[in-house]
Coordinates of C-alpha atoms and ligand atoms in Angstrom, one line a residue:
Chain I
M12 CA 132.9 40.3 162.1
E13 CA 130.6 41.5 159.3
I14 CA 128.1 44.1 160.4
I15 CA 124.8 44.3 158.6
F16 CA 122.1 46.9 159.0
K17 CA 118.7 45.9 157.7
N18 CA 116.1 48.7 157.3
V19 CA 117.2 50.3 160.5
T20 CA 115.2 53.4 161.6
H21 CA 115.9 55.2 164.8
S22 CA 113.7 58.0 166.1
Y23 CA 114.8 60.0 169.2
E24 CA 112.0 60.7 171.6
A25 CA 109.6 58.5 169.7
N26 CA 105.9 59.3 170.2
S27 CA 106.3 62.8 171.3
P28 CA 106.1 66.2 169.5
L29 CA 109.9 66.5 169.9
E30 CA 110.4 63.3 167.8
G31 CA 113.4 63.5 165.5
L32 CA 114.7 61.0 163.0
G33 CA 118.2 59.9 163.8
L34 CA 118.3 57.2 161.1
D35 CA 115.8 56.6 158.3
D36 CA 115.5 53.1 156.8
V37 CA 119.2 52.4 156.7
S38 CA 120.5 49.2 155.0
L39 CA 124.2 48.8 154.9
T40 CA 127.0 46.2 155.1
I41 CA 130.3 46.9 156.8
H42 CA 132.8 44.3 155.7
D43 CA 135.0 42.2 158.0
K44 CA 138.6 43.3 158.4
K45 CA 138.2 46.4 156.3
F46 CA 138.8 50.0 157.0
T47 CA 135.5 51.8 156.6
A48 CA 135.1 55.6 156.8
I49 CA 131.7 57.2 157.6
V50 CA 131.3 60.8 156.5
G51 CA 128.5 63.3 156.4
K52 CA 127.9 66.8 157.7
T53 CA 127.2 67.7 161.3
G54 CA 123.9 66.2 162.5
S55 CA 123.5 63.8 159.6
G56 CA 123.3 60.7 161.9
K57 CA 126.8 59.3 161.9
S58 CA 127.1 58.9 165.7
T59 CA 123.6 57.5 165.9
L60 CA 124.5 54.9 163.3
V61 CA 127.6 53.6 165.0
R62 CA 125.9 53.6 168.5
H63 CA 123.7 50.8 167.2
I64 CA 126.6 48.5 166.6
N65 CA 127.3 47.9 170.3
A66 CA 123.7 48.4 171.3
L67 CA 124.1 51.7 173.1
L68 CA 121.1 52.6 171.0
K69 CA 118.4 50.1 169.9
P70 CA 116.6 50.5 166.5
T71 CA 113.1 51.8 166.5
S72 CA 112.5 49.3 163.7
G73 CA 114.8 47.0 161.7
T74 CA 117.7 44.8 162.8
I75 CA 121.4 44.9 163.0
L76 CA 123.6 41.8 162.7
V77 CA 127.0 41.9 164.3
G78 CA 128.7 38.6 163.5
D79 CA 126.0 36.2 164.7
R80 CA 124.6 38.5 167.3
E81 CA 121.3 40.1 166.3
I82 CA 120.1 43.5 167.7
T83 CA 116.4 44.3 167.3
P84 CA 114.0 46.8 169.0
E85 CA 113.3 44.1 171.6
T86 CA 116.9 43.4 172.5
N87 CA 117.2 43.9 176.3
N88 CA 120.1 45.3 178.2
K89 CA 121.2 42.0 179.7
N90 CA 124.1 39.9 178.4
L91 CA 125.5 42.7 176.2
K92 CA 129.0 42.3 177.5
P93 CA 130.3 39.8 174.9
L94 CA 129.1 42.1 172.2
R95 CA 130.7 45.2 173.8
K96 CA 133.9 43.4 174.4
N97 CA 134.1 42.6 170.7
V98 CA 133.1 46.1 169.5
G99 CA 135.4 48.7 171.1
M100 CA 134.2 52.3 170.8
V101 CA 136.3 55.5 171.0
F102 CA 133.9 58.4 171.5
Q103 CA 134.0 62.0 170.4
F104 CA 136.2 63.6 173.1
P105 CA 136.9 60.3 174.9
E106 CA 138.9 62.0 177.6
S107 CA 135.7 62.5 179.5
Q108 CA 135.6 58.8 180.3
L109 CA 138.8 58.9 182.5
F110 CA 138.2 58.5 186.2
E111 CA 140.8 56.3 188.0
D112 CA 143.7 57.8 190.0
T113 CA 146.3 56.4 187.7
V114 CA 146.6 55.9 184.0
E115 CA 147.4 52.3 184.4
K116 CA 144.2 51.6 186.4
D117 CA 142.1 53.5 183.9
I118 CA 143.4 51.4 181.0
M119 CA 142.8 48.2 183.0
F120 CA 139.2 49.2 183.8
G121 CA 137.7 48.0 180.5
P122 CA 139.5 44.7 180.2
M123 CA 138.7 43.8 183.8
N124 CA 135.0 44.6 183.3
F125 CA 135.1 42.1 180.5
G126 CA 136.5 39.4 182.7
M127 CA 140.3 39.6 182.0
S128 CA 142.5 38.7 185.0
E129 CA 144.3 41.5 186.7
A130 CA 147.7 40.3 185.6
D131 CA 146.6 40.1 181.9
A132 CA 144.9 43.5 182.1
K133 CA 148.1 44.9 183.5
K134 CA 150.1 43.4 180.7
S135 CA 147.7 44.8 178.2
A136 CA 147.9 48.2 179.8
H137 CA 151.7 48.2 179.4
K138 CA 151.5 47.2 175.8
M139 CA 148.8 49.7 174.9
I140 CA 150.4 52.7 176.5
E141 CA 153.4 52.2 174.2
L142 CA 151.2 51.5 171.2
V143 CA 149.5 54.9 171.5
G144 CA 152.8 56.6 171.7
L145 CA 153.2 57.4 175.4
G146 CA 156.0 55.9 177.4
K147 CA 155.6 53.5 180.4
E148 CA 156.5 56.4 182.7
Y149 CA 152.9 57.7 182.2
L150 CA 151.3 54.7 183.8
D151 CA 151.7 56.0 187.4
K152 CA 150.5 59.5 186.6
S153 CA 147.0 60.8 187.3
P154 CA 145.1 61.0 184.1
F155 CA 143.9 64.5 185.2
D156 CA 147.5 65.8 185.1
L157 CA 147.9 65.1 181.4
S158 CA 147.4 67.5 178.5
G159 CA 144.3 67.1 176.3
G160 CA 146.1 65.2 173.6
Q161 CA 147.7 62.8 176.1
M162 CA 144.4 62.2 177.8
R163 CA 143.0 61.3 174.3
R164 CA 145.7 58.7 173.9
V165 CA 145.1 57.2 177.3
A166 CA 141.4 57.0 176.5
I167 CA 142.2 55.2 173.2
A168 CA 144.5 52.8 175.0
G169 CA 141.7 52.1 177.5
V170 CA 139.5 51.0 174.6
L171 CA 142.2 49.0 172.8
A172 CA 143.2 47.2 176.0
S173 CA 140.1 44.9 175.8
E174 CA 141.4 43.7 172.4
P175 CA 138.2 44.2 170.5
E176 CA 137.9 42.7 167.0
T177 CA 136.0 45.7 165.7
I178 CA 137.0 49.2 166.6
I179 CA 134.7 52.2 166.1
L180 CA 136.3 55.6 166.2
D181 CA 134.1 58.7 166.4
E182 CA 136.3 61.6 165.3
P183 CA 139.2 60.3 167.3
T184 CA 141.7 63.0 166.1
A185 CA 139.6 66.1 166.5
G186 CA 141.7 68.7 168.2
L187 CA 145.1 66.8 167.9
D188 CA 148.2 68.4 166.4
P189 CA 149.1 67.3 162.8
V190 CA 151.9 65.0 163.9
G191 CA 149.8 63.4 166.6
R192 CA 146.9 62.9 164.3
K193 CA 149.1 61.1 161.8
E194 CA 150.5 58.8 164.5
I195 CA 147.1 57.9 165.7
M196 CA 145.8 57.3 162.2
D197 CA 148.8 55.1 161.4
L198 CA 148.1 53.2 164.6
F199 CA 144.6 52.4 163.5
K200 CA 145.8 51.4 160.1
N201 CA 148.3 49.0 161.7
L202 CA 145.6 47.5 163.9
Q203 CA 143.5 46.9 160.8
E204 CA 146.5 45.2 159.1
Q205 CA 146.7 42.9 162.1
G206 CA 143.2 41.7 161.3
R207 CA 140.8 44.1 163.0
T208 CA 137.8 45.8 161.5
I209 CA 138.0 49.6 161.7
I210 CA 135.1 52.0 161.4
L211 CA 136.1 55.7 161.4
I212 CA 133.8 58.7 161.6
T213 CA 135.6 61.7 160.3
H214 CA 135.2 65.1 158.8
N215 CA 138.7 65.0 157.3
M216 CA 138.6 63.8 153.7
D217 CA 142.4 63.4 153.5
D218 CA 142.2 60.8 156.2
V219 CA 139.4 59.1 154.2
A220 CA 141.5 59.1 151.1
N221 CA 144.7 58.0 152.8
Y222 CA 143.4 55.3 155.1
A223 CA 140.0 54.0 154.1
E224 CA 139.1 51.2 151.7
E225 CA 135.4 51.6 152.0
M226 CA 133.4 54.8 152.4
V227 CA 129.8 55.5 153.5
V228 CA 128.2 58.8 153.0
I229 CA 125.4 59.7 155.4
H230 CA 123.0 62.6 154.6
D231 CA 119.8 63.6 156.4
A232 CA 119.7 60.3 158.4
K233 CA 119.9 58.2 155.2
V234 CA 122.8 56.4 153.4
K235 CA 123.5 58.5 150.4
A236 CA 126.4 56.4 148.9
V237 CA 128.6 53.4 149.7
G238 CA 131.7 52.4 147.8
K239 CA 135.5 52.9 147.3
P240 CA 136.7 56.4 148.2
K241 CA 138.1 56.9 144.7
D242 CA 134.7 56.2 143.1
I243 CA 132.7 58.3 145.5
F244 CA 135.0 61.3 145.3
N245 CA 134.6 61.1 141.5
D246 CA 130.8 61.0 141.6
R247 CA 129.7 64.5 140.6
S248 CA 126.2 64.1 141.9
L249 CA 127.5 63.8 145.5
L250 CA 129.8 66.8 145.2
T251 CA 127.2 69.3 144.1
D252 CA 124.8 69.8 147.0
D253 CA 127.3 70.2 149.8
I254 CA 127.0 66.6 150.9
L255 CA 130.6 65.9 150.5
T256 CA 133.9 67.9 150.1
L257 CA 137.0 66.7 148.3
P258 CA 140.4 65.8 149.7
R259 CA 143.1 68.4 149.1
S260 CA 144.8 66.5 146.3
A261 CA 141.6 66.3 144.4
V262 CA 140.9 70.0 144.8
F263 CA 144.5 70.7 143.6
A264 CA 143.9 68.5 140.6
Q265 CA 140.7 70.3 139.8
R266 CA 142.7 73.6 139.7
L267 CA 145.4 72.0 137.5
A268 CA 142.7 70.8 135.1
K269 CA 142.0 74.5 134.3
K270 CA 145.7 74.9 133.2
N271 CA 146.1 72.3 130.5
F272 CA 146.2 69.2 132.7
S273 CA 143.6 66.6 132.4
F274 CA 142.4 64.1 134.9
P275 CA 140.0 61.4 133.8
Q276 CA 139.8 60.3 137.4
L277 CA 140.6 62.8 140.2
P278 CA 143.6 61.7 142.2
I279 CA 142.7 61.6 145.9
T280 CA 146.0 61.2 147.7
I281 CA 149.2 63.1 147.4
S282 CA 151.1 60.2 145.9
E283 CA 148.5 59.6 143.2
L284 CA 148.5 63.3 142.4
T285 CA 152.3 63.5 142.1
T286 CA 152.5 60.4 139.9
E287 CA 149.9 61.8 137.6
I288 CA 151.6 65.2 137.4
K289 CA 154.9 63.6 136.6
R290 CA 153.4 61.4 133.9
Q291 CA 151.7 64.4 132.3
V292 CA 154.8 66.7 132.6
H293 CA 157.3 64.2 131.3
G294 CA 154.8 62.7 128.9
D295 CA 155.6 59.1 129.6
Chain L
M8 CA 116.9 60.6 181.4
N9 CA 114.5 62.6 179.3
K10 CA 111.3 61.1 180.8
L11 CA 110.7 64.0 183.3
I12 CA 107.9 66.1 181.9
L13 CA 107.5 68.1 185.1
G14 CA 110.0 70.8 184.9
R15 CA 110.4 70.8 181.1
Y16 CA 109.6 73.5 178.6
L17 CA 107.7 72.6 175.4
P18 CA 108.0 75.2 172.6
G19 CA 104.6 76.4 171.4
D20 CA 102.3 79.3 171.2
S21 CA 98.9 80.0 172.7
I22 CA 97.4 82.5 175.1
I23 CA 98.9 80.6 178.1
Y24 CA 102.3 80.9 176.5
R25 CA 101.8 84.7 176.1
L26 CA 100.8 85.4 179.6
D27 CA 103.4 87.3 181.7
P28 CA 105.6 84.7 183.5
R29 CA 105.3 86.6 186.8
G30 CA 101.5 86.3 186.6
K31 CA 101.6 82.7 185.7
F32 CA 104.1 81.9 188.5
L33 CA 101.9 83.6 191.1
I34 CA 98.7 82.3 189.8
T35 CA 100.0 78.7 189.9
F36 CA 101.0 79.0 193.5
Y37 CA 97.7 80.8 194.3
F38 CA 95.8 78.0 192.6
I39 CA 97.7 75.3 194.5
G40 CA 96.6 77.2 197.6
I41 CA 92.9 77.3 196.8
V42 CA 92.8 73.6 195.8
F43 CA 92.8 73.0 199.6
L44 CA 89.6 75.0 199.9
A45 CA 87.6 72.4 197.9
N46 CA 85.6 70.1 200.1
N47 CA 82.8 68.5 198.1
V48 CA 82.1 66.8 194.8
A49 CA 80.9 70.0 193.2
S50 CA 84.0 72.1 194.2
Y51 CA 86.5 69.4 193.1
G52 CA 84.5 69.0 189.9
F53 CA 84.6 72.8 189.3
L54 CA 88.4 73.0 189.8
L55 CA 88.9 70.0 187.6
L56 CA 86.9 71.6 184.9
F57 CA 88.9 74.8 185.2
V58 CA 92.2 73.0 184.9
L59 CA 91.0 71.0 181.9
F60 CA 89.9 74.2 180.3
A61 CA 93.3 75.8 180.9
V62 CA 94.9 72.7 179.4
Y63 CA 92.6 73.0 176.4
I64 CA 93.4 76.7 175.7
S65 CA 97.1 76.0 176.1
K66 CA 96.8 73.9 172.9
I67 CA 99.1 71.2 174.5
N68 CA 98.2 67.6 174.1
L69 CA 96.7 66.2 177.3
G70 CA 99.0 63.2 177.0
F71 CA 101.9 65.4 178.2
F72 CA 100.1 66.2 181.5
I73 CA 99.3 62.6 182.1
K74 CA 102.9 61.7 181.5
G75 CA 103.7 64.4 184.2
L76 CA 101.9 62.2 186.7
R77 CA 104.2 59.3 186.1
P78 CA 107.2 60.2 188.3
M79 CA 104.8 60.8 191.2
L80 CA 102.8 57.6 190.6
W81 CA 104.1 55.7 193.6
L82 CA 103.5 58.6 196.0
I83 CA 100.0 59.1 194.6
L84 CA 99.2 55.4 194.8
F85 CA 100.5 55.2 198.4
T86 CA 98.5 58.1 199.6
V87 CA 95.4 57.1 197.9
L88 CA 95.6 53.5 199.2
L89 CA 96.3 54.8 202.7
Q90 CA 93.1 56.9 202.6
L91 CA 91.2 54.1 201.1
F92 CA 91.9 51.4 203.7
F93 CA 92.7 53.4 206.8
T94 CA 89.9 56.0 207.0
P95 CA 88.1 55.2 210.3
S96 CA 84.3 54.9 209.8
E97 CA 81.1 54.1 211.7
N98 CA 79.6 51.8 209.1
P99 CA 82.4 50.1 207.1
L100 CA 81.5 48.1 204.0
W101 CA 84.3 45.7 204.7
H102 CA 86.6 45.2 207.7
W103 CA 89.7 43.0 208.1
G104 CA 92.3 43.4 210.8
I105 CA 93.5 47.0 210.6
F106 CA 92.0 47.6 207.2
T107 CA 88.6 49.3 206.8
L108 CA 86.9 50.0 203.6
S109 CA 84.0 52.5 203.7
T110 CA 82.2 54.9 201.4
D111 CA 83.8 57.8 203.4
G112 CA 87.2 56.3 202.7
M113 CA 86.5 55.9 199.0
R114 CA 85.3 59.5 198.8
I115 CA 88.3 60.9 200.6
A116 CA 90.7 58.8 198.5
A117 CA 89.0 60.1 195.3
Y118 CA 89.4 63.7 196.6
I119 CA 93.1 63.1 197.4
F120 CA 93.6 61.7 193.9
I121 CA 91.9 64.7 192.2
R122 CA 93.9 67.0 194.4
F123 CA 97.2 65.4 193.1
V124 CA 95.9 65.6 189.6
L125 CA 95.0 69.3 189.9
I126 CA 98.3 70.3 191.5
I127 CA 100.5 68.3 189.1
F128 CA 98.5 69.5 186.0
I129 CA 98.7 73.1 186.9
S130 CA 102.4 73.1 187.7
T131 CA 103.1 71.1 184.6
L132 CA 101.2 73.7 182.7
L133 CA 103.5 76.4 184.2
T134 CA 106.7 74.6 183.3
L135 CA 105.6 73.4 179.8
T136 CA 104.6 76.9 178.8
T137 CA 107.3 79.0 180.5
T138 CA 111.0 78.7 179.8
P139 CA 113.3 78.2 182.8
I140 CA 114.8 81.6 182.1
E141 CA 111.4 83.3 182.3
I142 CA 110.8 81.6 185.6
S143 CA 114.1 82.8 187.0
D144 CA 113.4 86.3 185.7
S145 CA 110.0 86.2 187.4
I146 CA 111.5 85.1 190.7
E147 CA 114.0 88.0 190.5
S148 CA 111.2 90.4 189.8
I149 CA 109.0 89.1 192.6
L150 CA 111.9 89.1 195.1
K151 CA 112.9 92.7 194.2
P152 CA 111.2 94.3 197.3
L153 CA 113.7 92.3 199.4
K154 CA 116.5 94.6 198.2
V155 CA 115.4 96.9 201.0
I156 CA 116.7 94.4 203.6
K157 CA 120.0 94.1 201.5
F158 CA 119.1 90.7 200.1
P159 CA 121.3 90.1 197.0
V160 CA 118.4 89.7 194.6
T161 CA 120.3 90.1 191.3
Q162 CA 123.1 87.7 192.3
V163 CA 120.6 85.1 193.5
A164 CA 118.7 85.4 190.2
L165 CA 121.9 85.0 188.3
M166 CA 122.9 81.9 190.3
L167 CA 119.4 80.5 189.6
S168 CA 119.6 81.1 185.9
I169 CA 123.1 79.6 185.7
A170 CA 121.9 76.6 187.7
L171 CA 119.0 76.2 185.3
R172 CA 121.2 76.4 182.3
F173 CA 123.4 73.7 183.8
V174 CA 120.6 71.1 184.1
P175 CA 120.3 70.1 180.4
L176 CA 124.1 70.4 180.1
L177 CA 124.7 68.0 182.9
I178 CA 122.0 65.6 181.6
D179 CA 123.8 65.5 178.2
E180 CA 127.2 65.1 179.9
T181 CA 125.9 62.3 182.1
T182 CA 124.4 60.4 179.1
K183 CA 127.7 60.8 177.2
I184 CA 129.8 59.5 180.1
M185 CA 127.4 56.6 180.8
D186 CA 127.6 55.6 177.1
A187 CA 131.4 55.7 177.2
Q188 CA 131.6 53.5 180.4
R189 CA 128.9 51.1 179.1
A190 CA 131.1 50.6 176.0
R191 CA 133.9 49.7 178.4
G192 CA 131.8 47.0 180.0
V193 CA 130.0 48.7 182.9
D194 CA 126.5 47.3 183.5
F195 CA 124.4 49.9 185.3
G196 CA 121.6 48.5 187.4
E197 CA 123.0 45.0 187.6
G198 CA 124.4 43.0 190.6
G199 CA 123.9 43.7 194.3
I200 CA 123.5 47.0 195.9
M201 CA 127.3 47.5 196.5
Q202 CA 128.0 46.6 192.9
R203 CA 125.4 49.2 191.8
I204 CA 126.8 52.0 194.0
K205 CA 130.3 51.2 192.7
S206 CA 129.2 51.4 189.1
F207 CA 128.4 55.1 189.7
V208 CA 132.0 56.1 190.5
P209 CA 133.0 56.0 186.9
I210 CA 130.2 58.4 186.1
L211 CA 130.5 60.8 189.1
I212 CA 134.2 61.5 188.9
P213 CA 134.2 62.5 185.2
L214 CA 131.0 64.5 185.8
F215 CA 132.5 66.4 188.6
V216 CA 135.7 67.1 186.6
S217 CA 133.7 68.4 183.6
S218 CA 131.3 70.5 185.6
F219 CA 134.1 72.2 187.4
S220 CA 135.8 72.9 184.1
I221 CA 132.6 74.2 182.5
A222 CA 132.0 76.4 185.6
Y223 CA 135.5 77.7 185.4
D224 CA 135.2 78.5 181.7
L225 CA 132.0 80.2 182.4
A226 CA 133.5 82.4 185.1
I227 CA 136.4 83.4 182.9
A228 CA 134.0 84.1 180.0
M229 CA 131.9 86.3 182.2
E230 CA 134.8 88.2 183.7
S231 CA 136.4 88.8 180.3
R232 CA 133.1 90.3 179.1
G233 CA 133.2 92.7 182.0
Y234 CA 130.7 91.2 184.4
K235 CA 131.1 92.6 187.9
D236 CA 128.2 92.3 190.4
G237 CA 125.1 92.6 188.3
E238 CA 124.0 95.8 189.9
G239 CA 122.5 98.4 187.6
R240 CA 122.4 96.1 184.6
S241 CA 119.6 96.6 182.1
K242 CA 117.6 93.6 180.9
Y243 CA 117.7 91.9 177.5
R244 CA 114.4 90.2 178.1
V245 CA 111.9 92.7 179.4
L246 CA 108.8 91.4 181.0
S247 CA 105.6 93.3 180.2
W248 CA 102.4 93.1 182.0
S249 CA 99.4 93.6 179.7
K250 CA 95.6 93.5 179.6
R251 CA 95.4 89.8 179.4
D252 CA 97.4 89.4 182.6
Y253 CA 94.9 91.5 184.4
M254 CA 92.2 89.4 182.9
A255 CA 93.9 86.2 184.2
L256 CA 93.9 87.8 187.7
V257 CA 90.2 88.6 187.4
V258 CA 89.5 85.0 186.3
M259 CA 91.3 83.8 189.4
L260 CA 89.3 86.1 191.6
L261 CA 86.1 84.8 190.1
I262 CA 87.2 81.2 190.6
T263 CA 87.8 81.9 194.2
I264 CA 84.4 83.5 194.7
I265 CA 82.6 80.7 192.9
L266 CA 84.6 78.2 194.9
L267 CA 83.8 79.8 198.2
F268 CA 80.1 79.8 197.2
I269 CA 80.0 76.1 196.1
R270 CA 82.0 75.1 199.2
S271 CA 79.4 76.4 201.7
Y272 CA 76.5 75.3 199.5
Ligands
ATP322 N1 119.9 62.4 172.4 C1 119.3 63.0 171.4 N2 118.0 63.4 171.5 C2 117.3 63.9 170.4 N3 117.9 64.1 169.2 C3 119.2 63.7 169.0 C4 119.9 63.1 170.1 N4 121.2 62.8 169.6 C5 121.2 63.2 168.4 N5 120.0 63.7 168.0 C6 119.6 64.3 166.6 O1 119.8 63.2 165.7 C7 120.5 63.7 164.5 C8 121.8 63.0 164.3 O2 122.7 63.2 165.3 P1 124.2 62.5 165.4 O3 124.7 62.8 166.7 O4 124.0 61.1 164.9 O5 124.9 63.4 164.2 P2 126.4 63.3 163.7 O6 126.3 62.9 162.3 O7 127.2 62.4 164.6 O8 126.9 64.8 163.9 P3 128.4 65.3 164.3 O9 129.2 65.3 163.1 O10 128.1 66.7 164.7 O11 128.9 64.5 165.4 C9 120.7 65.2 164.8 O12 119.8 65.9 164.1 C10 120.5 65.4 166.3 O13 119.9 66.6 166.5
MG323 MG1 128.8 62.7 166.0

């Protein structure tokens, strides 16, 4: 599903002295079956932006098109299930959504709300628990006996179990260990390769460089830039006023540039960096 | 979730903000008491004028006070209608079954309505201009004499300020959990009554779990910073009683005298 924002503005606590702009006239297209990263500093409006896609927030003005479903300020709260089934959302610290007495039941909760039969939901739970890297033996445990990272995986499985076409991830790897974070990111990349649309909010520029095909930079409730990560990380105007930081490989390349190397385009991943260094050292 | 104006602080600055919270707290209760002394058009009018004047010098938009009425709307409507149609009268304007409409009834209904407005406006004024922490500090200070009878004033005050601190925290947490469950297909406020009650389980359990863990963290943090029983601690926020607070008391005294005068007039 293609997702189109048309002049979307959202103000929190509209018509009161505490009014604050969450989004300011945002127009944006998120392409079908692509891996899109959304970046921007704390409080820039990233979470506000993605909450509009499954109508948890409604725009104060403007419209959002999700496939053929239109969300406007007048959209009411009825009949949103089909939309929310298609747009899965993993929140910042999703472990706070766990409540059932076993992991299995908790994973089945979403799919059954969306009308999946108990047998199918169970099947889905068994598949997803393995997919997120926990064994079947976890299914009978209480979610509250797990470690933080394991809870995170269960919560992610609970969202994937409804088989959404579009998956929104709000800093899904915050607080995970490096190996765990790579596993989870690889999982999302795999899901995308199987034909899903992935929208990832992250503060980790290496993840953006390694996984994303498209990138959206949000700054002060506005869209500052949209494009390929490679182009955006090479745009000097964005790097100056602390809107954006660079991936590690690009930072490394900048240092090498001071020592007789030259990079017309900054490499953004480790493999790009090593290829470029080899080329310049061996001169071929 | 954020619609409750009553009980919420609004950052700002005016003479009302600068009054000592203890004075404001006591004056508010005192005023609610003397509202019940009013008994005729002039006395209600006088109190209404005073409250509107207080709102004016607080420099807060009147709209906030009117919004404060909203959560009480049904209660107000119910009471007013009750007075309007059930006040017994010698010469009713209209009579049907158990319903009686009379000028007396209308007058009493109007008084009741104004009484609600007065009480809600003045308490909204207190909470809009006084932070919850200031209120709990005032309660501690007002309760201090009870130490004589071994009442644990400092502990109670600490419990109160922690409880107050938890309110916004729990509201945020509830909103977050509700959003997460909505995204998993829960429809709050749909279906029959059983369905609705059931839809709260996925909120309540995570809410309990996280409040316990926040409370536990807080306890550890306090202990590790050496908190024992709160006795003999000095204060970071010192309340100071100044000339304008005496002025406020004098104003209240004047109001009472004028009110007593108009009342018997
Ligand atoms: N419920 C709310 N009520 C009022 N203002 C809010 C609310 N939620 C967010 N805001 C404000 O809207 C702005 C954008 O917040 P948002 O949560 O979208 O930021 P973010 O980009 O997701 O930040 P982070 O990286 O910290 O998650 C912030 O300035 C914030 O203060
Ligand atoms: Mg966020």
